[in-house]
Amino acid sequence: MEKNLEIEISKTNRGKEQIILNRKYKFNLSSKRKDNSKKYKCTEYKTLNQCPSFIILNNENQILEYDDSHNHLENKFGAAKSIVKNKIKDEISKSMGLICPGYNSIKSQVTRSRRKQLPPDITTFDEIPNESKYYKTKRDENFMIFKNNDIIVFQSPFQAELFSKNKHIFADGYQVFITRTYVTELNCFYTTSFSVLKNKKQTTYEILFEEIKKNSSKYNSIEITPKIFHCDFEKALSNAAQKVFIDANIKYLEKIKELYIYYNNISNFPFINPEYIYDIYSKIKSECQEHNYVQFLEFLEYFKKTYLINFETENWNYYDNIEHITNNVSETFNKYLKKLFAKKPTFFQLLSELQKEESKYYIDYERRTAGILRNKKQKKLIRTKEIKALVKYYKNMEILLKKKESVRNDFIDLWLKCLNDLNIKIID
């Protein structure tokens, strides 16, 4: 056993005993024995580390046994934090003459109290009121900009200005539909509108975009155009965006691989020269007919109708601009909203959270533009860079083939080889 072992008694957020050892490691009470001794396990034993370390104390808190086989780094900050929290709690309890409740208990009480102050819940879209204090931002600015029987749109002046000043727009969601933008100089994404939708009709999306566009023009007279509009494969959404934002460049984001993981060559079409996509498609189809792959042929027909006929290839092909190839920026935020609520929120709980989110982004933007916060470092987009590098290599190979005046089949074989390399070296 190590010498000079110093233990301090603390408590967890739930009020259970906790041991701090040398202000480096934390141990939670695991079990009590018949001889009144207590066994404490390292707090990392329930994590991926599954730390086997433990400590046993007698009823006078003297160490009987200590297994020091920690398989993780010391956590001095976490240990010190637990000690300070416990001391503050004890001091408050002594001064008040009462037992101070734990942090989680206080947080739950505050949350329940705030929810009781919210208006009664609504059950239908028609019950949404025309006026509410939640239709204002935390800065008392207009937040709700439009409402009819199918949609209610929220966009603060700050969000409207960002929407107008930046060209990349990311859209995602259903009942809570959001738009976000990328501020290049700050290397940050910001939410530029929230909307609650009753349906996903094209006319509903058109009204949504018209109102956002009209509101944005109030706060920035010079709008950046054309917009590059990033969204999933949803015709009603993209048609509405093209109708409202003249000359908008629609970019359908990479979803094919998610849906058809067994069809990698097809899923990598967004990265190769679009001039040869149909040729390679026909070649793959011909080979499948030879082998009588019935199910795969059905998929190919679906792919042809959906992506080669109904959608313009240039809208989902990134051959000349491999930059934003997923819609994670919008989808991640929607997942974040879902995690805020243990169960489906009431309408006013949702509005309260949207107010907070708008305020958080406003403060972040103001601090970054004022130089108070450092701009985020550019993330290493390893996968995207690898794809760009590989495609660039095949572009150079294509140039060599052109110089040799090669026939079309040589180019088709070249880009088919590129698809195979993408599968082997990067995508998998």
Short mmCIF file of C-alpha atoms in Angstrom, two decimals:
data_model
loop_
_atom_site.label_atom_id
_atom_site.label_comp_id
_atom_site.label_asym_id
_atom_site.label_seq_id
_atom_site.Cartn_x
_atom_site.Cartn_y
_atom_site.Cartn_z
CA MET A 1 0.00 0.00 0.00
CA GLU A 2 1.16 3.51 -0.83
CA LYS A 3 2.36 5.74 1.99
CA ASN A 4 1.05 9.25 2.70
CA LEU A 5 -2.47 8.52 1.57
CA GLU A 6 -4.76 11.43 2.38
CA ILE A 7 -8.51 10.99 2.23
CA GLU A 8 -11.26 13.61 2.34
CA ILE A 9 -14.94 12.86 2.80
CA SER A 10 -17.34 14.39 0.31
CA LYS A 11 -20.74 13.63 -1.20
CA THR A 12 -22.08 13.06 -4.69
CA ASN A 13 -24.80 15.23 -6.23
CA ARG A 14 -27.28 12.63 -4.98
CA GLY A 15 -26.03 12.89 -1.43
CA LYS A 16 -24.13 9.57 -1.30
CA GLU A 17 -20.73 9.24 0.34
CA GLN A 18 -17.68 9.93 -1.78
CA ILE A 19 -13.99 9.62 -0.94
CA ILE A 20 -11.36 11.96 -2.42
CA LEU A 21 -7.89 10.40 -2.36
CA ASN A 22 -4.85 12.73 -2.41
CA ARG A 23 -7.06 15.19 -4.30
CA LYS A 24 -6.47 13.12 -7.43
CA TYR A 25 -9.03 10.31 -7.49
CA LYS A 26 -12.68 10.01 -6.52
CA PHE A 27 -14.33 6.89 -5.07
CA ASN A 28 -18.07 6.31 -4.63
CA LEU A 29 -19.54 4.08 -1.93
CA SER A 30 -20.12 0.62 -3.35
CA SER A 31 -21.05 -1.60 -0.39
CA LYS A 32 -21.09 -1.91 3.41
CA ARG A 33 -19.75 -5.01 5.16
CA LYS A 34 -20.83 -6.85 8.31
CA ASP A 35 -17.78 -5.55 10.21
CA ASN A 36 -18.97 -1.97 9.42
CA SER A 37 -16.19 -1.44 6.90
CA LYS A 38 -17.07 0.21 3.60
CA LYS A 39 -15.85 -0.46 0.08
CA TYR A 40 -15.54 2.44 -2.37
CA LYS A 41 -14.96 1.98 -6.11
CA CYS A 42 -13.17 4.46 -8.37
CA THR A 43 -15.71 6.67 -10.17
CA GLU A 44 -14.21 5.52 -13.49
CA TYR A 45 -15.35 1.95 -13.00
CA LYS A 46 -18.67 2.62 -14.75
CA THR A 47 -17.04 4.38 -17.72
CA LEU A 48 -15.27 2.87 -20.71
CA ASN A 49 -12.12 2.73 -18.57
CA GLN A 50 -13.78 0.23 -16.18
CA CYS A 51 -11.15 1.13 -13.59
CA PRO A 52 -10.62 -1.78 -11.12
CA SER A 53 -9.22 0.41 -8.33
CA PHE A 54 -11.00 0.43 -4.95
CA ILE A 55 -10.46 1.46 -1.34
CA ILE A 56 -11.81 -0.07 1.91
CA LEU A 57 -12.25 2.01 5.10
CA ASN A 58 -13.18 0.96 8.62
CA ASN A 59 -15.89 2.69 10.65
CA GLU A 60 -13.36 5.35 11.72
CA ASN A 61 -12.48 6.10 8.08
CA GLN A 62 -9.05 4.50 8.35
CA ILE A 63 -7.70 2.76 5.25
CA LEU A 64 -7.79 -1.05 5.50
CA GLU A 65 -7.00 -1.82 1.88
CA TYR A 66 -6.24 0.17 -1.25
CA ASP A 67 -5.95 -1.19 -4.79
CA ASP A 68 -4.12 1.51 -6.76
CA SER A 69 -4.39 -0.11 -10.22
CA HIS A 70 -5.91 2.98 -11.90
CA ASN A 71 -5.98 2.71 -15.69
CA HIS A 72 -6.69 6.39 -16.38
CA LEU A 73 -5.17 9.82 -15.75
CA GLU A 74 -5.47 11.69 -12.46
CA ASN A 75 -8.37 14.12 -12.23
CA LYS A 76 -7.21 16.89 -9.89
CA PHE A 77 -9.73 19.39 -11.23
CA GLY A 78 -12.70 17.05 -10.77
CA ALA A 79 -11.56 16.12 -7.28
CA ALA A 80 -11.08 19.74 -6.23
CA LYS A 81 -14.47 20.68 -7.69
CA SER A 82 -16.23 17.99 -5.63
CA ILE A 83 -14.51 19.15 -2.42
CA VAL A 84 -15.42 22.82 -2.99
CA LYS A 85 -19.05 22.03 -3.86
CA ASN A 86 -19.41 19.94 -0.71
CA LYS A 87 -17.88 22.67 1.50
CA ILE A 88 -20.13 25.37 0.04
CA LYS A 89 -23.16 23.16 0.60
CA ASP A 90 -22.15 22.51 4.23
CA GLU A 91 -21.56 26.22 4.93
CA ILE A 92 -24.93 27.16 3.50
CA SER A 93 -26.62 24.46 5.59
CA LYS A 94 -24.90 25.69 8.80
CA SER A 95 -25.72 29.36 8.19
CA MET A 96 -29.37 28.60 7.38
CA GLY A 97 -29.77 25.94 10.04
CA LEU A 98 -31.20 23.70 7.36
CA ILE A 99 -29.97 20.90 5.14
CA CYS A 100 -29.05 22.42 1.78
CA PRO A 101 -30.45 20.32 -1.09
CA GLY A 102 -28.13 19.00 -3.81
CA TYR A 103 -27.47 20.72 -7.12
CA ASN A 104 -29.68 18.37 -9.15
CA SER A 105 -32.52 18.82 -6.68
CA ILE A 106 -32.28 22.63 -6.89
CA LYS A 107 -32.09 22.49 -10.69
CA SER A 108 -35.19 20.28 -10.87
CA GLN A 109 -37.13 22.61 -8.56
CA VAL A 110 -36.16 25.68 -10.58
CA THR A 111 -37.16 23.94 -13.84
CA ARG A 112 -40.53 22.89 -12.41
CA SER A 113 -41.13 26.40 -11.09
CA ARG A 114 -40.39 27.95 -14.49
CA ARG A 115 -42.67 25.50 -16.27
CA LYS A 116 -45.53 26.35 -13.90
CA GLN A 117 -45.19 29.96 -15.02
CA LEU A 118 -45.69 28.98 -18.68
CA PRO A 119 -49.17 29.37 -20.23
CA PRO A 120 -51.36 26.25 -20.51
CA ASP A 121 -50.37 23.87 -23.27
CA ILE A 122 -52.10 23.92 -26.65
CA THR A 123 -53.24 20.77 -28.47
CA THR A 124 -53.84 21.97 -32.04
CA PHE A 125 -52.11 24.35 -34.43
CA ASP A 126 -55.22 26.54 -34.51
CA GLU A 127 -54.86 27.25 -30.76
CA ILE A 128 -51.50 28.99 -31.20
CA PRO A 129 -52.10 32.59 -30.01
CA ASN A 130 -51.49 35.64 -32.18
CA GLU A 131 -49.69 37.46 -29.37
CA SER A 132 -47.41 36.28 -26.56
CA LYS A 133 -44.47 37.55 -24.51
CA TYR A 134 -42.53 34.63 -25.99
CA TYR A 135 -42.84 36.27 -29.40
CA LYS A 136 -40.11 38.70 -28.26
CA THR A 137 -36.39 38.00 -27.86
CA LYS A 138 -34.54 38.33 -24.56
CA ARG A 139 -33.57 41.81 -25.85
CA ASP A 140 -37.27 42.70 -26.31
CA GLU A 141 -37.03 42.67 -30.12
CA ASN A 142 -39.59 41.16 -32.47
CA PHE A 143 -39.06 37.41 -32.71
CA MET A 144 -42.25 36.09 -34.30
CA ILE A 145 -42.47 37.56 -37.83
CA PHE A 146 -45.31 35.58 -39.40
CA LYS A 147 -48.21 33.29 -38.54
CA ASN A 148 -51.03 31.68 -40.49
CA ASN A 149 -52.96 28.39 -40.27
CA ASP A 150 -50.01 26.30 -41.47
CA ILE A 151 -46.87 27.94 -40.17
CA ILE A 152 -45.40 30.24 -37.54
CA VAL A 153 -41.99 31.80 -38.25
CA PHE A 154 -39.45 33.17 -35.75
CA GLN A 155 -36.51 35.31 -36.82
CA SER A 156 -34.84 38.02 -34.76
CA PRO A 157 -33.24 41.11 -36.36
CA PHE A 158 -29.83 39.57 -35.62
CA GLN A 159 -30.80 36.35 -37.40
CA ALA A 160 -32.33 38.24 -40.32
CA GLU A 161 -29.13 40.20 -40.89
CA LEU A 162 -27.01 37.03 -40.81
CA PHE A 163 -29.35 35.32 -43.27
CA SER A 164 -29.06 38.24 -45.68
CA LYS A 165 -25.28 38.73 -45.40
CA ASN A 166 -24.16 35.12 -45.97
CA LYS A 167 -24.52 32.91 -49.03
CA HIS A 168 -24.55 29.38 -47.55
CA ILE A 169 -27.98 28.40 -46.18
CA PHE A 170 -28.58 25.00 -44.53
CA ALA A 171 -32.16 23.83 -44.00
CA ASP A 172 -33.57 20.84 -42.14
CA GLY A 173 -36.45 19.71 -39.95
CA TYR A 174 -40.15 19.06 -40.01
CA GLN A 175 -42.36 20.33 -37.19
CA VAL A 176 -39.46 22.50 -36.02
CA PHE A 177 -37.82 23.66 -39.24
CA ILE A 178 -34.57 25.61 -39.02
CA THR A 179 -32.25 27.49 -41.34
CA ARG A 180 -28.60 28.03 -40.49
CA THR A 181 -25.74 29.89 -42.13
CA TYR A 182 -21.96 29.67 -42.15
CA VAL A 183 -20.06 32.87 -41.24
CA THR A 184 -16.75 32.35 -43.02
CA GLU A 185 -14.72 35.02 -41.23
CA LEU A 186 -15.66 33.57 -37.81
CA ASN A 187 -15.66 29.92 -38.91
CA CYS A 188 -18.98 29.47 -37.08
CA PHE A 189 -22.49 28.28 -37.88
CA TYR A 190 -25.47 30.32 -36.64
CA THR A 191 -29.18 29.54 -36.69
CA THR A 192 -31.00 32.14 -38.80
CA SER A 193 -34.66 31.15 -38.27
CA PHE A 194 -36.98 28.77 -36.44
CA SER A 195 -40.37 27.72 -37.81
CA VAL A 196 -43.15 25.46 -36.59
CA LEU A 197 -44.82 23.72 -39.55
CA LYS A 198 -48.19 22.03 -39.82
CA ASN A 199 -47.31 20.27 -43.10
CA LYS A 200 -44.52 19.90 -45.67
CA LYS A 201 -46.32 21.23 -48.74
CA GLN A 202 -44.42 23.29 -51.30
CA THR A 203 -46.79 26.22 -50.77
CA THR A 204 -45.98 26.18 -47.04
CA TYR A 205 -42.25 26.28 -47.74
CA GLU A 206 -42.78 29.10 -50.27
CA ILE A 207 -44.57 31.23 -47.67
CA LEU A 208 -41.83 30.44 -45.14
CA PHE A 209 -39.02 31.53 -47.48
CA GLU A 210 -40.92 34.60 -48.70
CA GLU A 211 -41.39 35.82 -45.13
CA ILE A 212 -37.76 35.16 -44.18
CA LYS A 213 -36.56 36.91 -47.33
CA LYS A 214 -38.86 39.89 -46.73
CA ASN A 215 -37.86 40.20 -43.08
CA SER A 216 -34.14 39.89 -43.87
CA SER A 217 -34.30 42.76 -46.35
CA LYS A 218 -35.35 45.11 -43.52
CA TYR A 219 -32.02 44.73 -41.76
CA ASN A 220 -29.58 44.56 -44.66
CA SER A 221 -30.26 46.43 -47.88
CA ILE A 222 -27.59 44.51 -49.82
CA GLU A 223 -28.37 40.80 -49.90
CA ILE A 224 -25.68 38.30 -50.87
CA THR A 225 -26.90 36.43 -53.96
CA PRO A 226 -27.12 33.87 -55.36
CA LYS A 227 -27.73 31.77 -52.29
CA ILE A 228 -26.22 28.28 -52.05
CA PHE A 229 -29.06 26.32 -50.51
CA HIS A 230 -28.11 23.03 -48.79
CA CYS A 231 -30.92 20.58 -48.06
CA ASP A 232 -31.89 16.92 -48.27
CA PHE A 233 -33.60 15.28 -51.24
CA GLU A 234 -37.03 16.88 -50.77
CA LYS A 235 -38.64 18.23 -53.92
CA ALA A 236 -41.19 20.48 -52.20
CA LEU A 237 -38.41 22.16 -50.20
CA SER A 238 -35.96 22.62 -53.08
CA ASN A 239 -38.66 23.77 -55.53
CA ALA A 240 -39.83 26.40 -53.05
CA ALA A 241 -36.27 27.62 -52.46
CA GLN A 242 -35.62 27.94 -56.20
CA LYS A 243 -38.89 29.80 -56.71
CA VAL A 244 -38.31 32.31 -53.90
CA PHE A 245 -34.54 32.78 -54.13
CA ILE A 246 -33.91 33.59 -57.79
CA ASP A 247 -30.82 31.86 -59.22
CA ALA A 248 -30.38 29.88 -56.00
CA ASN A 249 -27.85 27.07 -56.32
CA ILE A 250 -29.52 24.02 -54.77
CA LYS A 251 -27.18 21.44 -53.29
CA TYR A 252 -28.78 18.16 -52.27
CA LEU A 253 -26.67 16.74 -49.49
CA GLU A 254 -25.15 13.31 -49.36
CA LYS A 255 -27.80 10.82 -48.29
CA ILE A 256 -27.35 8.06 -50.85
CA LYS A 257 -24.65 6.23 -48.92
CA GLU A 258 -26.77 6.15 -45.77
CA LEU A 259 -29.68 4.54 -47.59
CA TYR A 260 -27.81 2.14 -49.83
CA ILE A 261 -24.61 1.13 -48.07
CA TYR A 262 -24.29 -1.99 -50.23
CA TYR A 263 -24.25 0.00 -53.44
CA ASN A 264 -21.03 1.95 -52.96
CA ASN A 265 -20.27 2.69 -56.58
CA ILE A 266 -23.62 4.37 -57.01
CA SER A 267 -23.30 6.20 -53.69
CA ASN A 268 -20.00 7.77 -54.80
CA PHE A 269 -21.46 9.32 -57.95
CA PRO A 270 -21.55 12.76 -56.25
CA PHE A 271 -17.73 12.93 -56.44
CA ILE A 272 -16.90 11.96 -60.02
CA ASN A 273 -17.10 13.77 -63.36
CA PRO A 274 -20.88 14.02 -64.05
CA GLU A 275 -20.27 13.66 -67.79
CA TYR A 276 -19.67 9.90 -67.33
CA ILE A 277 -22.19 9.08 -64.61
CA TYR A 278 -24.88 7.80 -66.97
CA ASP A 279 -22.33 5.69 -68.88
CA ILE A 280 -21.12 4.06 -65.66
CA TYR A 281 -24.71 3.60 -64.53
CA SER A 282 -25.48 1.80 -67.80
CA LYS A 283 -22.38 -0.35 -67.47
CA ILE A 284 -23.32 -1.38 -63.91
CA LYS A 285 -26.87 -2.11 -65.02
CA SER A 286 -25.65 -4.25 -67.94
CA GLU A 287 -23.44 -6.32 -65.63
CA CYS A 288 -26.34 -6.82 -63.21
CA GLN A 289 -28.57 -8.00 -66.06
CA GLU A 290 -25.94 -10.56 -67.02
CA HIS A 291 -25.92 -11.93 -63.48
CA ASN A 292 -29.70 -11.55 -63.08
CA TYR A 293 -29.43 -9.47 -59.88
CA VAL A 294 -33.14 -8.78 -59.72
CA GLN A 295 -33.26 -6.75 -56.49
CA PHE A 296 -30.28 -4.64 -57.47
CA LEU A 297 -31.84 -3.95 -60.88
CA GLU A 298 -34.98 -2.71 -59.11
CA PHE A 299 -32.80 -0.35 -57.09
CA LEU A 300 -31.06 0.88 -60.26
CA GLU A 301 -34.42 1.72 -61.85
CA TYR A 302 -35.39 3.61 -58.71
CA PHE A 303 -32.06 5.45 -58.74
CA LYS A 304 -32.40 6.38 -62.42
CA LYS A 305 -35.92 7.73 -61.98
CA THR A 306 -35.19 9.59 -58.74
CA TYR A 307 -31.67 10.96 -59.20
CA LEU A 308 -30.95 10.92 -62.95
CA ILE A 309 -34.38 12.05 -64.18
CA ASN A 310 -36.29 13.85 -61.39
CA PHE A 311 -33.25 15.67 -60.01
CA GLU A 312 -30.64 17.58 -61.99
CA THR A 313 -27.28 15.82 -61.61
CA GLU A 314 -25.51 19.12 -61.00
CA ASN A 315 -27.59 19.61 -57.86
CA TRP A 316 -26.17 16.57 -56.08
CA ASN A 317 -22.77 16.27 -57.76
CA TYR A 318 -19.78 17.84 -55.96
CA TYR A 319 -17.12 17.15 -58.60
CA ASP A 320 -16.14 20.83 -58.89
CA ASN A 321 -16.89 21.87 -55.32
CA ILE A 322 -16.26 19.18 -52.70
CA GLU A 323 -16.90 21.31 -49.61
CA HIS A 324 -20.22 20.87 -47.73
CA ILE A 325 -21.28 17.30 -48.54
CA THR A 326 -23.55 16.57 -45.55
CA ASN A 327 -26.38 18.35 -43.76
CA ASN A 328 -24.93 17.68 -40.29
CA VAL A 329 -24.90 21.39 -39.44
CA SER A 330 -28.73 21.46 -39.51
CA GLU A 331 -29.45 17.90 -38.43
CA THR A 332 -27.14 18.15 -35.41
CA PHE A 333 -28.99 21.21 -34.13
CA ASN A 334 -32.35 19.47 -34.47
CA LYS A 335 -30.98 16.50 -32.50
CA TYR A 336 -29.74 18.95 -29.88
CA LEU A 337 -33.25 20.40 -29.53
CA LYS A 338 -34.68 16.91 -29.03
CA LYS A 339 -32.16 16.19 -26.25
CA LEU A 340 -33.27 19.30 -24.36
CA PHE A 341 -36.55 17.60 -23.54
CA ALA A 342 -37.01 14.23 -21.84
CA LYS A 343 -40.42 14.05 -23.50
CA LYS A 344 -42.29 16.02 -26.13
CA PRO A 345 -42.35 19.67 -24.95
CA THR A 346 -45.36 21.90 -24.76
CA PHE A 347 -45.56 24.70 -27.32
CA PHE A 348 -44.46 27.34 -24.81
CA GLN A 349 -41.64 25.20 -23.43
CA LEU A 350 -40.34 24.99 -26.98
CA LEU A 351 -40.66 28.76 -27.49
CA SER A 352 -38.86 29.43 -24.22
CA GLU A 353 -35.91 27.28 -25.35
CA LEU A 354 -35.85 28.92 -28.80
CA GLN A 355 -35.63 32.31 -27.10
CA LYS A 356 -32.62 31.12 -25.11
CA GLU A 357 -30.94 29.65 -28.20
CA GLU A 358 -31.38 32.86 -30.18
CA SER A 359 -29.93 34.88 -27.30
CA LYS A 360 -26.98 32.49 -26.93
CA TYR A 361 -26.07 32.81 -30.61
CA TYR A 362 -26.46 36.60 -30.50
CA ILE A 363 -24.05 36.90 -27.54
CA ASP A 364 -21.57 34.51 -29.18
CA TYR A 365 -21.62 36.47 -32.45
CA GLU A 366 -21.24 39.84 -30.71
CA ARG A 367 -18.27 38.62 -28.66
CA ARG A 368 -16.50 37.09 -31.64
CA THR A 369 -16.95 40.14 -33.88
CA ALA A 370 -15.73 42.38 -31.01
CA GLY A 371 -12.64 40.21 -30.57
CA ILE A 372 -13.58 39.13 -27.03
CA LEU A 373 -13.79 35.49 -28.09
CA ARG A 374 -11.31 33.90 -30.43
CA ASN A 375 -12.65 32.62 -33.71
CA LYS A 376 -12.97 28.88 -33.89
CA LYS A 377 -10.06 27.03 -35.42
CA GLN A 378 -10.78 25.43 -38.75
CA LYS A 379 -11.68 21.80 -38.17
CA LYS A 380 -9.66 19.21 -40.00
CA LEU A 381 -12.15 17.83 -42.47
CA ILE A 382 -10.05 14.72 -43.06
CA ARG A 383 -12.61 12.73 -45.03
CA THR A 384 -13.49 15.65 -47.30
CA LYS A 385 -9.83 16.46 -47.93
CA GLU A 386 -9.06 12.85 -48.78
CA ILE A 387 -11.94 12.74 -51.25
CA LYS A 388 -10.79 16.01 -52.84
CA ALA A 389 -7.22 14.72 -53.13
CA LEU A 390 -8.28 11.44 -54.74
CA VAL A 391 -10.66 13.12 -57.18
CA LYS A 392 -7.95 15.65 -58.08
CA TYR A 393 -5.61 12.78 -58.92
CA TYR A 394 -8.18 11.34 -61.34
CA LYS A 395 -8.80 14.77 -62.82
CA ASN A 396 -5.11 14.92 -63.68
CA MET A 397 -5.30 11.42 -65.14
CA GLU A 398 -8.23 12.58 -67.26
CA ILE A 399 -6.12 15.45 -68.63
CA LEU A 400 -3.45 12.95 -69.68
CA LEU A 401 -6.06 10.82 -71.45
CA LYS A 402 -7.31 13.87 -73.35
CA LYS A 403 -3.77 14.64 -74.50
CA LYS A 404 -3.48 11.08 -75.80
CA GLU A 405 -6.84 11.54 -77.58
CA SER A 406 -8.23 8.47 -75.84
CA VAL A 407 -11.69 7.09 -76.67
CA ARG A 408 -14.72 7.61 -74.41
CA ASN A 409 -14.56 4.11 -72.94
CA ASP A 410 -11.12 4.94 -71.50
CA PHE A 411 -12.61 7.86 -69.59
CA ILE A 412 -15.51 5.70 -68.36
CA ASP A 413 -13.05 3.07 -67.10
CA LEU A 414 -10.97 5.79 -65.44
CA TRP A 415 -13.87 7.18 -63.39
CA LEU A 416 -15.12 3.69 -62.58
CA LYS A 417 -11.69 3.01 -61.13
CA CYS A 418 -12.03 6.25 -59.12
CA LEU A 419 -15.30 4.95 -57.65
CA ASN A 420 -13.61 1.73 -56.61
CA ASP A 421 -10.74 3.65 -54.98
CA LEU A 422 -13.21 5.82 -53.08
CA ASN A 423 -14.84 2.68 -51.70
CA ILE A 424 -11.59 1.04 -50.66
CA LYS A 425 -9.43 3.95 -49.51
CA ILE A 426 -11.87 6.50 -48.08
CA ILE A 427 -15.57 5.73 -47.76
CA ASP A 428 -15.12 2.47 -45.88
#
